[in-house]
Short mmCIF file of C-alpha atoms in Angstrom, two decimals:
data_model
loop_
_atom_site.label_atom_id
_atom_site.label_comp_id
_atom_site.label_asym_id
_atom_site.label_seq_id
_atom_site.Cartn_x
_atom_site.Cartn_y
_atom_site.Cartn_z
CA MET A 1 5.86 -0.72 35.86
CA GLN A 2 3.55 0.71 38.49
CA ASN A 3 1.90 3.49 36.45
CA VAL A 4 2.46 5.76 33.44
CA LEU A 5 1.55 9.46 33.64
CA PRO A 6 1.21 10.94 30.14
CA GLY A 7 0.86 14.52 31.46
CA MET A 8 4.25 14.27 33.18
CA GLU A 9 5.78 12.20 30.36
CA ALA A 10 7.04 9.87 33.08
CA ALA A 11 6.53 6.36 34.40
CA PHE A 12 6.87 5.11 37.95
CA ILE A 13 8.55 1.79 38.60
CA ASP A 14 7.99 -0.38 41.68
CA ILE A 15 11.51 -1.23 42.85
CA GLY A 16 10.47 -2.74 46.18
CA THR A 17 11.03 0.38 48.28
CA PRO A 18 8.41 2.72 49.80
CA LYS A 19 8.95 5.19 46.93
CA ASN A 20 8.76 4.22 43.28
CA ALA A 21 11.62 5.11 40.95
CA VAL A 22 10.79 7.54 38.14
CA LEU A 23 11.64 6.98 34.48
CA TYR A 24 11.30 10.01 32.23
CA HIS A 25 10.28 9.84 28.57
CA GLY A 26 13.66 11.11 27.35
CA ASP A 27 15.41 8.20 29.07
CA VAL A 28 13.29 5.46 27.49
CA ARG A 29 15.06 3.44 24.80
CA TYR A 30 12.90 1.82 22.16
CA ASP A 31 12.92 0.31 18.70
CA THR A 32 10.90 2.37 16.22
CA ASP A 33 9.65 -0.84 14.58
CA ASP A 34 7.86 -1.79 17.81
CA ILE A 35 5.81 1.42 17.99
CA GLU A 36 2.31 1.46 16.52
CA SER A 37 2.02 5.12 15.66
CA GLY A 38 0.69 6.85 12.58
CA SER A 39 2.94 9.87 13.04
CA SER A 40 6.63 9.95 12.23
CA GLY A 41 7.40 12.07 15.30
CA GLN A 42 8.56 10.88 18.68
CA PRO A 43 6.03 8.54 20.34
CA ARG A 44 4.39 9.46 23.63
CA ILE A 45 5.35 7.60 26.79
CA GLU A 46 2.03 5.74 26.96
CA GLN A 47 2.86 4.22 23.55
CA LEU A 48 6.18 2.95 24.90
CA LEU A 49 5.26 1.74 28.39
CA ARG A 50 2.17 0.37 30.10
CA PRO A 51 1.25 -0.43 33.72
CA GLY A 52 2.22 -3.97 34.73
CA GLN A 53 4.97 -4.17 32.11
CA THR A 54 8.29 -5.64 33.26
CA ILE A 55 11.39 -3.69 32.27
CA LEU A 56 15.09 -3.78 33.09
CA CYS A 57 16.31 -0.52 34.60
CA GLN A 58 18.98 0.87 36.86
CA VAL A 59 18.21 3.33 39.66
CA THR A 60 20.89 5.99 39.42
CA LYS A 61 20.31 8.14 42.52
CA ASN A 62 18.76 7.94 45.98
CA PRO A 63 15.22 9.23 46.53
CA ILE A 64 14.94 12.97 47.18
CA GLY A 65 12.19 14.16 49.54
CA ALA A 66 8.83 12.73 48.52
CA GLN A 67 10.11 11.74 45.08
CA GLY A 68 11.64 8.37 44.24
CA GLY A 69 15.06 8.02 42.68
CA PRO A 70 15.55 8.44 38.93
CA ALA A 71 15.91 5.30 36.84
CA HIS A 72 17.48 4.62 33.46
CA PRO A 73 16.53 1.71 31.24
CA GLY A 74 18.86 -1.09 30.27
CA GLY A 75 20.85 -1.43 33.45
CA VAL A 76 24.17 -3.09 32.79
CA PRO A 77 24.71 -6.18 34.90
CA PRO A 78 28.39 -6.82 35.68
CA GLY A 79 30.08 -9.66 33.86
CA ARG A 80 33.19 -11.61 34.69
CA PHE A 81 34.84 -11.10 31.31
CA VAL A 82 32.53 -9.14 29.02
CA VAL A 83 29.55 -6.91 29.75
CA LEU A 84 26.84 -6.93 27.09
CA VAL A 85 24.53 -3.93 27.13
CA PRO A 86 20.86 -4.85 26.49
CA ASN A 87 19.33 -3.36 23.33
CA SER A 88 22.71 -2.04 22.22
CA SER A 89 25.49 -3.13 19.95
CA ALA A 90 28.04 -2.01 22.56
CA TYR A 91 29.94 -4.14 25.05
CA GLY A 92 32.53 -3.49 27.73
CA SER A 93 35.46 -5.41 29.14
CA PRO A 94 36.51 -5.17 32.80
CA LYS A 95 39.61 -3.12 33.54
CA ARG A 96 40.80 -5.77 35.99
CA LEU A 97 41.77 -8.02 33.06
CA GLU A 98 45.27 -7.88 31.63
CA ASP A 99 45.61 -5.66 28.55
CA ALA A 100 46.38 -8.63 26.29
CA GLU A 101 43.20 -10.42 27.42
CA ARG A 102 41.09 -7.27 26.96
CA LYS A 103 42.43 -6.86 23.41
CA ARG A 104 41.68 -10.53 22.65
CA LEU A 105 38.10 -10.13 23.89
CA ARG A 106 37.70 -6.95 21.84
CA ARG A 107 38.84 -8.70 18.65
CA SER A 108 36.49 -11.62 19.32
CA SER A 109 33.54 -9.34 20.01
CA THR A 110 34.25 -7.20 16.96
CA ARG A 111 34.10 -10.35 14.82
CA CYS A 112 30.66 -11.02 16.34
CA GLY A 113 29.45 -7.61 15.14
CA ARG A 114 29.65 -5.61 18.38
CA ARG A 115 31.61 -2.42 19.03
CA ALA A 116 33.82 -1.76 22.04
CA THR A 117 32.95 0.81 24.70
CA ALA A 118 35.71 0.23 27.24
#
């Protein structure tokens, strides 16, 4: 996390390119138990993120003009058989697997307490 701008309700993430990616408040996923806030409303971005913090995100578009590309938290790394989504109870199974194998993986994952997304 490069910097957090409360006035813009956005954070800028250093992704190793000349322009930082931007992460907007509405795209930030968080656990309400981790927020130290007296109000019951939605927390501000500076309560969720801080400069220097390391997060997992996925840049979803190329930079436009002087602005860096938009990012979304919880990027989904590809898996050989099953894709687990960070901070989610969802999972996915690759379409390249045979239907019987996909169904078997779904049953196994459902027994582990996760729900199927693909």
